[in-house]
mmCIF file of N, CA and C in Angstrom:
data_model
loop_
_atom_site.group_PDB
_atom_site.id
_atom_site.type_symbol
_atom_site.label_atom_id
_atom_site.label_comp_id
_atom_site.label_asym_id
_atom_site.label_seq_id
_atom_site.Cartn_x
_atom_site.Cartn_y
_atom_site.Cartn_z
ATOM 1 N N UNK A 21 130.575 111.822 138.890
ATOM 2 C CA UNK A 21 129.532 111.385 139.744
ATOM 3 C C UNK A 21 128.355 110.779 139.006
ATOM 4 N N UNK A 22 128.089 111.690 137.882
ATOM 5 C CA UNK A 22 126.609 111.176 137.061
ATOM 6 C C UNK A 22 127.384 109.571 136.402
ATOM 7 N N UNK A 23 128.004 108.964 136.034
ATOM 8 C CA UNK A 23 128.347 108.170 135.362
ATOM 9 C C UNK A 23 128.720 107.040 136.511
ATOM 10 N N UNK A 24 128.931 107.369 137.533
ATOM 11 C CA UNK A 24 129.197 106.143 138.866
ATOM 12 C C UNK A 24 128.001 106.103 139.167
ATOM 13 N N UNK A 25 127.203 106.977 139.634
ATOM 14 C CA UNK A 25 126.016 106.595 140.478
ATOM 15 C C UNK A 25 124.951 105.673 139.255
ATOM 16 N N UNK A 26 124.340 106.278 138.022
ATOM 17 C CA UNK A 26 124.362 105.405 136.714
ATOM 18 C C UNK A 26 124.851 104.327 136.821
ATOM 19 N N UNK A 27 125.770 103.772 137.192
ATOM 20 C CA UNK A 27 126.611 102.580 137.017
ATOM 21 C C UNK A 27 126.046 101.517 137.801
ATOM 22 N N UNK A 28 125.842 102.311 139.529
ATOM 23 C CA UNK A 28 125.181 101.348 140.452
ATOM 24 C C UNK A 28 123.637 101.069 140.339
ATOM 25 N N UNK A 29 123.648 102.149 139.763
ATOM 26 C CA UNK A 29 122.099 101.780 139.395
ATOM 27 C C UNK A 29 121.285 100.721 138.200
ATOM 28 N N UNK A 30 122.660 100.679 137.330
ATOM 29 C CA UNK A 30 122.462 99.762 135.955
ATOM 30 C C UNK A 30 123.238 98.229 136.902
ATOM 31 N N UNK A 31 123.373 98.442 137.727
ATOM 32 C CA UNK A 31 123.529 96.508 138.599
ATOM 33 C C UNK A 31 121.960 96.219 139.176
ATOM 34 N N UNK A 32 122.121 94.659 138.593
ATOM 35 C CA UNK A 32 121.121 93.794 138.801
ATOM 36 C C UNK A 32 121.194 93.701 140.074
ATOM 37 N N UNK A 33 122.041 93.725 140.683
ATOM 38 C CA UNK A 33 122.006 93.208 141.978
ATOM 39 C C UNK A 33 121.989 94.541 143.095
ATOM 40 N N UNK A 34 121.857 95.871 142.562
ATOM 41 C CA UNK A 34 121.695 96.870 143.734
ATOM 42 C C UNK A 34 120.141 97.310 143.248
ATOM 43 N N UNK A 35 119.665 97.560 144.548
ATOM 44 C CA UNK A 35 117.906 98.120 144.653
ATOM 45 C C UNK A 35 118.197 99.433 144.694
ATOM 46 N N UNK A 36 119.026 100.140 144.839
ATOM 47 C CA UNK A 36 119.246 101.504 145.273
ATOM 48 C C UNK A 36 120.470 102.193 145.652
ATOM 49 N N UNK A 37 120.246 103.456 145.901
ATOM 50 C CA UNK A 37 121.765 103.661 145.697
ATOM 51 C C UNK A 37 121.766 105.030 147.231
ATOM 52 N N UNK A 38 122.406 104.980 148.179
ATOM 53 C CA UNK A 38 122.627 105.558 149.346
ATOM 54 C C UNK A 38 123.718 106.364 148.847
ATOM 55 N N UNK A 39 123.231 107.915 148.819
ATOM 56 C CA UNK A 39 124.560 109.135 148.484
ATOM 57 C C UNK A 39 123.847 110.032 149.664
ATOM 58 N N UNK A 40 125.434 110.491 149.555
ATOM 59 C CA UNK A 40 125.806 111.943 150.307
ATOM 60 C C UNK A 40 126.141 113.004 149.676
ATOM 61 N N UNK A 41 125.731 113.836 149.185
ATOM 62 C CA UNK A 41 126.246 114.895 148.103
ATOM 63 C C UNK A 41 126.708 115.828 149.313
ATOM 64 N N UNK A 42 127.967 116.683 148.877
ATOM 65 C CA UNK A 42 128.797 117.575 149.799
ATOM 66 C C UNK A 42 128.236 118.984 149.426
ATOM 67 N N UNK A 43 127.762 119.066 148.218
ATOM 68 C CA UNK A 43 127.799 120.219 147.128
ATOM 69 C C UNK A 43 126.324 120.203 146.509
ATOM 70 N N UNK A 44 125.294 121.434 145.970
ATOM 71 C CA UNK A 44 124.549 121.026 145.584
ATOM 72 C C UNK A 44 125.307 120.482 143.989
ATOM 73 N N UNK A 45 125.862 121.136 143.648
ATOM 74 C CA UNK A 45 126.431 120.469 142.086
ATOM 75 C C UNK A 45 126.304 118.671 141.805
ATOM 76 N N UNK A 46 126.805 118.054 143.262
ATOM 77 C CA UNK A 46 127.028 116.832 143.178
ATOM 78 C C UNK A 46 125.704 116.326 143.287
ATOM 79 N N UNK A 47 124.820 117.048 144.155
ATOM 80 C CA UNK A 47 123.437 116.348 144.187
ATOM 81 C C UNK A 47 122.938 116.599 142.676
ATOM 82 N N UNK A 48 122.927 117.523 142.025
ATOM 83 C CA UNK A 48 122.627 117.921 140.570
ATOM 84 C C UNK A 48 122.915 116.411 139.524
ATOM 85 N N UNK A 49 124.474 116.239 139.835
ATOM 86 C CA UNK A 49 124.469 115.244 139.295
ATOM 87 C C UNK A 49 124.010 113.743 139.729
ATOM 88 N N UNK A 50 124.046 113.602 140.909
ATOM 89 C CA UNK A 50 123.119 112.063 141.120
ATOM 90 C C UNK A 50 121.602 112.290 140.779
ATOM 91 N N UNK A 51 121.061 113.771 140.471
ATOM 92 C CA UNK A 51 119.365 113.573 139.880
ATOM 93 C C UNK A 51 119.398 113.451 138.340
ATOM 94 N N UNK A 52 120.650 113.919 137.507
ATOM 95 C CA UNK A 52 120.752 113.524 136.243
ATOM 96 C C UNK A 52 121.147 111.962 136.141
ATOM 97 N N UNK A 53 121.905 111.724 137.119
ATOM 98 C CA UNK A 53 122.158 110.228 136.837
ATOM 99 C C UNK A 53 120.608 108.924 136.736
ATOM 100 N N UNK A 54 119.994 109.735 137.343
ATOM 101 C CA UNK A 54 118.194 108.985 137.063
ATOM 102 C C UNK A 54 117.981 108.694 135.852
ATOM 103 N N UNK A 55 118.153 109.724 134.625
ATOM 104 C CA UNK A 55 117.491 109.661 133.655
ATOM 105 C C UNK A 55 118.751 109.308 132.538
ATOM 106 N N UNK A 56 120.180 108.860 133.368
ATOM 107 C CA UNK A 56 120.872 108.121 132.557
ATOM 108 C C UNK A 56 120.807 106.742 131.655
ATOM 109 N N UNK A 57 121.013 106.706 130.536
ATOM 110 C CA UNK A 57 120.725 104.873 130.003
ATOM 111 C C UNK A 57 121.954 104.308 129.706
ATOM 112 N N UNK A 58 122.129 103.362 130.335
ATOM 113 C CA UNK A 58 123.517 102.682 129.775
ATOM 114 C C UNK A 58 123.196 101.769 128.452
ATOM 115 N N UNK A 59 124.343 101.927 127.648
ATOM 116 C CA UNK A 59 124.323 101.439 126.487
ATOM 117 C C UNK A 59 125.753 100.092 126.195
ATOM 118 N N UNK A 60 125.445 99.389 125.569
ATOM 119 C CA UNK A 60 126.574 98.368 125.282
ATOM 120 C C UNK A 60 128.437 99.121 125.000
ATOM 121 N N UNK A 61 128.221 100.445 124.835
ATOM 122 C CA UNK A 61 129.172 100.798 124.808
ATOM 123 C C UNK A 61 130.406 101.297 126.130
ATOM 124 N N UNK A 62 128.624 101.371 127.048
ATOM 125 C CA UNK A 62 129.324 101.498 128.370
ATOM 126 C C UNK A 62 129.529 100.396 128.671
ATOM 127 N N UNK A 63 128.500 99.508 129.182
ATOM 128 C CA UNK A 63 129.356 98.058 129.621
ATOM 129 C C UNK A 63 130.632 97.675 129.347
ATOM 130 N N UNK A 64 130.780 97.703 127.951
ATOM 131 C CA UNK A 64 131.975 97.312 127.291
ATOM 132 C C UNK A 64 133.205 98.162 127.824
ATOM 133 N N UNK A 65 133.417 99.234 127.935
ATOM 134 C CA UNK A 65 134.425 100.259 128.761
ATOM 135 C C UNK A 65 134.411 99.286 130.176
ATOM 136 N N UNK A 66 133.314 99.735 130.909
ATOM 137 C CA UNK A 66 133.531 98.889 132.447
ATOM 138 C C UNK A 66 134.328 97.463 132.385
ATOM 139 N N UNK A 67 133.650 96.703 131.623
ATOM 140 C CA UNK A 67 134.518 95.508 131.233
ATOM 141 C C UNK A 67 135.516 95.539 131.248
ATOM 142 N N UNK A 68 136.471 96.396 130.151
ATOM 143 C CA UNK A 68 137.641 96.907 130.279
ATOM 144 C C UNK A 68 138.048 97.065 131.183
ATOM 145 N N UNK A 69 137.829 97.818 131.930
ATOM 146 C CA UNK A 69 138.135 98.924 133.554
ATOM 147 C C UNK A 69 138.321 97.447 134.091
ATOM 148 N N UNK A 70 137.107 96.715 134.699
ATOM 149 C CA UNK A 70 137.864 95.480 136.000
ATOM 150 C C UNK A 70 136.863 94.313 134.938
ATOM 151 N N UNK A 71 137.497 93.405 134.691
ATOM 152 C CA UNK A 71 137.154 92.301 133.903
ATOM 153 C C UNK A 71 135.921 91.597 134.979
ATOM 154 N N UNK A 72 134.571 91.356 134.698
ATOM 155 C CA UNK A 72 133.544 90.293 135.281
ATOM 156 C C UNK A 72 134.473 89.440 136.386
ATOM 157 N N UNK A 73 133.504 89.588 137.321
ATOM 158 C CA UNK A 73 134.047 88.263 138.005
ATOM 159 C C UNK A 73 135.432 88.809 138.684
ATOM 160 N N UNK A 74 136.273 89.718 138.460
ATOM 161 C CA UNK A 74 137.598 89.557 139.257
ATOM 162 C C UNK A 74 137.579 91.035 140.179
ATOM 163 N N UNK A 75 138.361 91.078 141.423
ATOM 164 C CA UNK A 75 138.402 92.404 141.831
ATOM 165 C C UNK A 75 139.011 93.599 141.112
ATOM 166 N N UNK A 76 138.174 95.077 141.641
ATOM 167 C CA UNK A 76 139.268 95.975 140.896
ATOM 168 C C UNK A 76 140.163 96.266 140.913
ATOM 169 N N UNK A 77 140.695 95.678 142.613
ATOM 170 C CA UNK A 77 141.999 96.378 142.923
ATOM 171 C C UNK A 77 142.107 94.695 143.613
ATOM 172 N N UNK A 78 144.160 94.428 143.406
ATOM 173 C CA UNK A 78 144.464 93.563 144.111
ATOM 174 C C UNK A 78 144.611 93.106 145.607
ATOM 175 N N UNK A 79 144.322 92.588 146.174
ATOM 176 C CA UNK A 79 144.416 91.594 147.230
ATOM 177 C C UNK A 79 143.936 90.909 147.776
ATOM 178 N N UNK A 80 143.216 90.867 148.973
ATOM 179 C CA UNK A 80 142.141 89.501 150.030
ATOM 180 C C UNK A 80 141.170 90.064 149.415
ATOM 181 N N UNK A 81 140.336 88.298 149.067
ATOM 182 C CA UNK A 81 139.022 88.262 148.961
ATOM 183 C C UNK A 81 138.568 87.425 149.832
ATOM 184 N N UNK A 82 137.351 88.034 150.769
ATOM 185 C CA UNK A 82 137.029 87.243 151.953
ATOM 186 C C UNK A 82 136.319 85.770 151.403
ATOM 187 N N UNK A 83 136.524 84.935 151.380
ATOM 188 C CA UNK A 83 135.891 83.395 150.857
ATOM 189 C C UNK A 83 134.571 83.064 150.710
ATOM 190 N N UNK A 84 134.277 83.873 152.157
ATOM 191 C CA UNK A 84 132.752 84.245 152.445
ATOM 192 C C UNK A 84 131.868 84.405 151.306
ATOM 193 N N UNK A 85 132.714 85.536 150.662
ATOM 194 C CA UNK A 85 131.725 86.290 150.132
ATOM 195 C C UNK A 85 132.950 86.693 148.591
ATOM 196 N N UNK A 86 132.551 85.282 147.836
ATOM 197 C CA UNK A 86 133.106 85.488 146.829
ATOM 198 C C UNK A 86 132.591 86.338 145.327
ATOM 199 N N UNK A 87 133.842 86.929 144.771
ATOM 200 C CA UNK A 87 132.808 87.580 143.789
ATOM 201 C C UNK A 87 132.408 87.086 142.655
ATOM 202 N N UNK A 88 131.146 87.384 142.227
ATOM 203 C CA UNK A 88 130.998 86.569 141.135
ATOM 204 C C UNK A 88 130.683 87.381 140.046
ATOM 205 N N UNK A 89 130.809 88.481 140.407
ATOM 206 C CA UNK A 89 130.797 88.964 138.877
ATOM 207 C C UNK A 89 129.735 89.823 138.330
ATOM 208 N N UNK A 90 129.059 90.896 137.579
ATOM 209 C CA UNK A 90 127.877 91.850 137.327
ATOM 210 C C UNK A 90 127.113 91.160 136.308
ATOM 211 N N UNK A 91 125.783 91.843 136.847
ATOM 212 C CA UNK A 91 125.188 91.583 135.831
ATOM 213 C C UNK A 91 123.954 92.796 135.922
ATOM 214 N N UNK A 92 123.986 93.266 134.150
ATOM 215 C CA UNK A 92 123.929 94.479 134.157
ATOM 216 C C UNK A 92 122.130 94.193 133.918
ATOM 217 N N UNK A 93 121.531 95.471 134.210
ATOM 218 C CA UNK A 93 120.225 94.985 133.940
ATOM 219 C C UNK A 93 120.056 95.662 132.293
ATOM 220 N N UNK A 94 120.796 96.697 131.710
ATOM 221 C CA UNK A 94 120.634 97.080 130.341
ATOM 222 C C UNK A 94 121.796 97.065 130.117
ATOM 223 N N UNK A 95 121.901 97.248 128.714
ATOM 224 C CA UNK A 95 123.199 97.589 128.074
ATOM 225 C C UNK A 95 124.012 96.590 127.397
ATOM 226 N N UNK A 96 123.829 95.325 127.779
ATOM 227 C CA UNK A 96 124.754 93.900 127.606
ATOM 228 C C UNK A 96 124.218 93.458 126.673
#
């Protein structure tokens, strides 16, 4: 959880991040994820994980709303 919510929060393009914690544990971890810093080493893993620019998982991409890809506000 601390390392996803971190994640959305290190995108340029999200203002914020809307959770539901089930557990206090999980809320525990989205308040550590605040004082997380991403570093070039993370980017570089994510990179790995789904390459810029392409989906993570295969199939329809609505045309609409094509993806273009992250951009991280630290770490890069």
């Amino acid at each position: 959880g601390q390392f996803a919510v971190a994640w959305v929060l290190n995108s340029a393009f999200v203002t914020s991040v809307i959770a539901g914690p089930r557990t206090e544990a999980q809320w525990d971890d989205y308040i550590r994820a605040l004082d997380y810093r991403f570093t070039a080493e993370d980017e570089a893993l994510i990179d790995r994980l789904v390459v810029s620019g392409h989906p993570s998982t295969p199939g329809y991409n609505d045309p609409a709303y094509p993806i273009e890809g992250r951009r991280a506000r630290t770490g890069s």
